[in-house]
């Protein structure tokens, strides 16, 4: 995500402040809708996936879980305890 510089804007009246507030509210609302759309797209299940694709997804999840367990096991062996990882 791009970082925007914070610029100080001087306002001449309360109406200008209210207009700016409404503009910001519209921008925030649009960005919120876009985030919701992307999150829904990311987390929704693919109902049109074939049986083979579904099996491939389950196998992929299994491999990721196995990899995580093996990583924790190696860390535990190397440091003696998972809590010792943060002490060094």
mmCIF file with all atom_site columns, C-alpha atoms in Angstrom, residues 6-83:
data_model
loop_
_atom_site.group_PDB
_atom_site.id
_atom_site.type_symbol
_atom_site.label_atom_id
_atom_site.label_alt_id
_atom_site.label_comp_id
_atom_site.label_asym_id
_atom_site.label_entity_id
_atom_site.label_seq_id
_atom_site.pdbx_PDB_ins_code
_atom_site.Cartn_x
_atom_site.Cartn_y
_atom_site.Cartn_z
_atom_site.occupancy
_atom_site.B_iso_or_equiv
_atom_site.pdbx_formal_charge
_atom_site.auth_seq_id
_atom_site.auth_comp_id
_atom_site.auth_asym_id
_atom_site.auth_atom_id
_atom_site.pdbx_PDB_model_num
ATOM 1  C CA . UNK A 1 6  ? 0.402   14.094  5.744   1.00 0.00 ? 6  UNK A CA 1
ATOM 2  C CA . UNK A 1 7  ? -0.110  17.620  4.517   1.00 0.00 ? 7  UNK A CA 1
ATOM 3  C CA . UNK A 1 8  ? -1.539  20.323  6.697   1.00 0.00 ? 8  UNK A CA 1
ATOM 4  C CA . UNK A 1 9  ? -4.468  22.008  5.035   1.00 0.00 ? 9  UNK A CA 1
ATOM 5  C CA . UNK A 1 10 ? -5.639  25.374  6.258   1.00 0.00 ? 10 UNK A CA 1
ATOM 6  C CA . UNK A 1 11 ? -9.357  25.996  6.093   1.00 0.00 ? 11 UNK A CA 1
ATOM 7  C CA . UNK A 1 12 ? -10.978 29.399  5.834   1.00 0.00 ? 12 UNK A CA 1
ATOM 8  C CA . UNK A 1 13 ? -14.385 28.407  7.152   1.00 0.00 ? 13 UNK A CA 1
ATOM 9  C CA . UNK A 1 14 ? -16.376 25.664  8.796   1.00 0.00 ? 14 UNK A CA 1
ATOM 10 C CA . UNK A 1 15 ? -18.077 24.906  5.473   1.00 0.00 ? 15 UNK A CA 1
ATOM 11 C CA . UNK A 1 16 ? -14.728 24.076  3.887   1.00 0.00 ? 16 UNK A CA 1
ATOM 12 C CA . UNK A 1 17 ? -13.960 21.754  6.784   1.00 0.00 ? 17 UNK A CA 1
ATOM 13 C CA . UNK A 1 18 ? -17.338 20.049  6.398   1.00 0.00 ? 18 UNK A CA 1
ATOM 14 C CA . UNK A 1 19 ? -16.822 19.620  2.632   1.00 0.00 ? 19 UNK A CA 1
ATOM 15 C CA . UNK A 1 20 ? -13.411 18.071  3.240   1.00 0.00 ? 20 UNK A CA 1
ATOM 16 C CA . UNK A 1 21 ? -14.910 15.790  5.879   1.00 0.00 ? 21 UNK A CA 1
ATOM 17 C CA . UNK A 1 22 ? -17.583 14.626  3.419   1.00 0.00 ? 22 UNK A CA 1
ATOM 18 C CA . UNK A 1 23 ? -14.952 14.013  0.740   1.00 0.00 ? 23 UNK A CA 1
ATOM 19 C CA . UNK A 1 24 ? -12.879 11.944  3.134   1.00 0.00 ? 24 UNK A CA 1
ATOM 20 C CA . UNK A 1 25 ? -15.959 10.021  4.218   1.00 0.00 ? 25 UNK A CA 1
ATOM 21 C CA . UNK A 1 26 ? -16.726 9.155   0.572   1.00 0.00 ? 26 UNK A CA 1
ATOM 22 C CA . UNK A 1 27 ? -13.142 8.015   -0.027  1.00 0.00 ? 27 UNK A CA 1
ATOM 23 C CA . UNK A 1 28 ? -13.172 5.868   3.104   1.00 0.00 ? 28 UNK A CA 1
ATOM 24 C CA . UNK A 1 29 ? -16.520 4.377   2.110   1.00 0.00 ? 29 UNK A CA 1
ATOM 25 C CA . UNK A 1 30 ? -15.262 3.470   -1.380  1.00 0.00 ? 30 UNK A CA 1
ATOM 26 C CA . UNK A 1 31 ? -12.067 1.945   -0.002  1.00 0.00 ? 31 UNK A CA 1
ATOM 27 C CA . UNK A 1 32 ? -14.082 -0.018  2.552   1.00 0.00 ? 32 UNK A CA 1
ATOM 28 C CA . UNK A 1 33 ? -16.297 -1.438  -0.218  1.00 0.00 ? 33 UNK A CA 1
ATOM 29 C CA . UNK A 1 34 ? -13.221 -2.424  -2.225  1.00 0.00 ? 34 UNK A CA 1
ATOM 30 C CA . UNK A 1 35 ? -11.654 -4.129  0.789   1.00 0.00 ? 35 UNK A CA 1
ATOM 31 C CA . UNK A 1 36 ? -14.890 -6.041  1.449   1.00 0.00 ? 36 UNK A CA 1
ATOM 32 C CA . UNK A 1 37 ? -15.070 -7.140  -2.189  1.00 0.00 ? 37 UNK A CA 1
ATOM 33 C CA . UNK A 1 38 ? -11.466 -8.339  -2.197  1.00 0.00 ? 38 UNK A CA 1
ATOM 34 C CA . UNK A 1 39 ? -11.844 -10.098 1.171   1.00 0.00 ? 39 UNK A CA 1
ATOM 35 C CA . UNK A 1 40 ? -14.995 -11.871 0.002   1.00 0.00 ? 40 UNK A CA 1
ATOM 36 C CA . UNK A 1 41 ? -13.267 -12.903 -3.198  1.00 0.00 ? 41 UNK A CA 1
ATOM 37 C CA . UNK A 1 42 ? -10.283 -14.201 -1.224  1.00 0.00 ? 42 UNK A CA 1
ATOM 38 C CA . UNK A 1 43 ? -12.216 -16.143 1.392   1.00 0.00 ? 43 UNK A CA 1
ATOM 39 C CA . UNK A 1 44 ? -15.131 -17.455 -0.636  1.00 0.00 ? 44 UNK A CA 1
ATOM 40 C CA . UNK A 1 45 ? -15.134 -21.060 -1.692  1.00 0.00 ? 45 UNK A CA 1
ATOM 41 C CA . UNK A 1 46 ? -14.911 -21.828 -5.371  1.00 0.00 ? 46 UNK A CA 1
ATOM 42 C CA . UNK A 1 47 ? -18.244 -23.550 -5.987  1.00 0.00 ? 47 UNK A CA 1
ATOM 43 C CA . UNK A 1 48 ? -17.298 -24.258 -9.599  1.00 0.00 ? 48 UNK A CA 1
ATOM 44 C CA . UNK A 1 49 ? -14.137 -26.175 -8.722  1.00 0.00 ? 49 UNK A CA 1
ATOM 45 C CA . UNK A 1 50 ? -13.955 -29.690 -10.033 1.00 0.00 ? 50 UNK A CA 1
ATOM 46 C CA . UNK A 1 51 ? -13.528 -32.648 -7.721  1.00 0.00 ? 51 UNK A CA 1
ATOM 47 C CA . UNK A 1 52 ? -9.841  -32.846 -8.651  1.00 0.00 ? 52 UNK A CA 1
ATOM 48 C CA . UNK A 1 53 ? -9.278  -29.195 -7.777  1.00 0.00 ? 53 UNK A CA 1
ATOM 49 C CA . UNK A 1 54 ? -10.987 -29.698 -4.418  1.00 0.00 ? 54 UNK A CA 1
ATOM 50 C CA . UNK A 1 55 ? -8.748  -32.683 -3.647  1.00 0.00 ? 55 UNK A CA 1
ATOM 51 C CA . UNK A 1 56 ? -5.683  -30.678 -4.701  1.00 0.00 ? 56 UNK A CA 1
ATOM 52 C CA . UNK A 1 57 ? -6.730  -27.905 -2.315  1.00 0.00 ? 57 UNK A CA 1
ATOM 53 C CA . UNK A 1 58 ? -7.075  -30.357 0.594   1.00 0.00 ? 58 UNK A CA 1
ATOM 54 C CA . UNK A 1 59 ? -3.682  -31.899 -0.189  1.00 0.00 ? 59 UNK A CA 1
ATOM 55 C CA . UNK A 1 60 ? -2.151  -28.426 -0.314  1.00 0.00 ? 60 UNK A CA 1
ATOM 56 C CA . UNK A 1 61 ? -3.596  -27.589 3.114   1.00 0.00 ? 61 UNK A CA 1
ATOM 57 C CA . UNK A 1 62 ? -2.245  -30.870 4.468   1.00 0.00 ? 62 UNK A CA 1
ATOM 58 C CA . UNK A 1 63 ? 1.242   -30.165 3.137   1.00 0.00 ? 63 UNK A CA 1
ATOM 59 C CA . UNK A 1 64 ? 1.184   -26.661 4.658   1.00 0.00 ? 64 UNK A CA 1
ATOM 60 C CA . UNK A 1 65 ? 0.118   -28.074 8.033   1.00 0.00 ? 65 UNK A CA 1
ATOM 61 C CA . UNK A 1 66 ? 2.859   -30.726 7.887   1.00 0.00 ? 66 UNK A CA 1
ATOM 62 C CA . UNK A 1 67 ? 5.441   -28.088 6.961   1.00 0.00 ? 67 UNK A CA 1
ATOM 63 C CA . UNK A 1 68 ? 4.384   -25.923 9.910   1.00 0.00 ? 68 UNK A CA 1
ATOM 64 C CA . UNK A 1 69 ? 4.626   -28.826 12.330  1.00 0.00 ? 69 UNK A CA 1
ATOM 65 C CA . UNK A 1 70 ? 8.089   -29.759 11.021  1.00 0.00 ? 70 UNK A CA 1
ATOM 66 C CA . UNK A 1 71 ? 9.245   -26.144 11.368  1.00 0.00 ? 71 UNK A CA 1
ATOM 67 C CA . UNK A 1 72 ? 8.058   -26.020 14.990  1.00 0.00 ? 72 UNK A CA 1
ATOM 68 C CA . UNK A 1 73 ? 9.775   -29.335 15.670  1.00 0.00 ? 73 UNK A CA 1
ATOM 69 C CA . UNK A 1 74 ? 13.094  -28.078 14.249  1.00 0.00 ? 74 UNK A CA 1
ATOM 70 C CA . UNK A 1 75 ? 12.845  -24.856 16.228  1.00 0.00 ? 75 UNK A CA 1
ATOM 71 C CA . UNK A 1 76 ? 12.123  -26.816 19.399  1.00 0.00 ? 76 UNK A CA 1
ATOM 72 C CA . UNK A 1 77 ? 15.114  -29.068 18.782  1.00 0.00 ? 77 UNK A CA 1
ATOM 73 C CA . UNK A 1 78 ? 17.435  -26.165 18.006  1.00 0.00 ? 78 UNK A CA 1
ATOM 74 C CA . UNK A 1 79 ? 16.461  -24.010 20.960  1.00 0.00 ? 79 UNK A CA 1
ATOM 75 C CA . UNK A 1 80 ? 15.414  -26.655 23.477  1.00 0.00 ? 80 UNK A CA 1
ATOM 76 C CA . UNK A 1 81 ? 12.050  -25.022 23.949  1.00 0.00 ? 81 UNK A CA 1
ATOM 77 C CA . UNK A 1 82 ? 9.844   -22.754 21.903  1.00 0.00 ? 82 UNK A CA 1
ATOM 78 C CA . UNK A 1 83 ? 10.049  -20.148 24.665  1.00 0.00 ? 83 UNK A CA 1
#
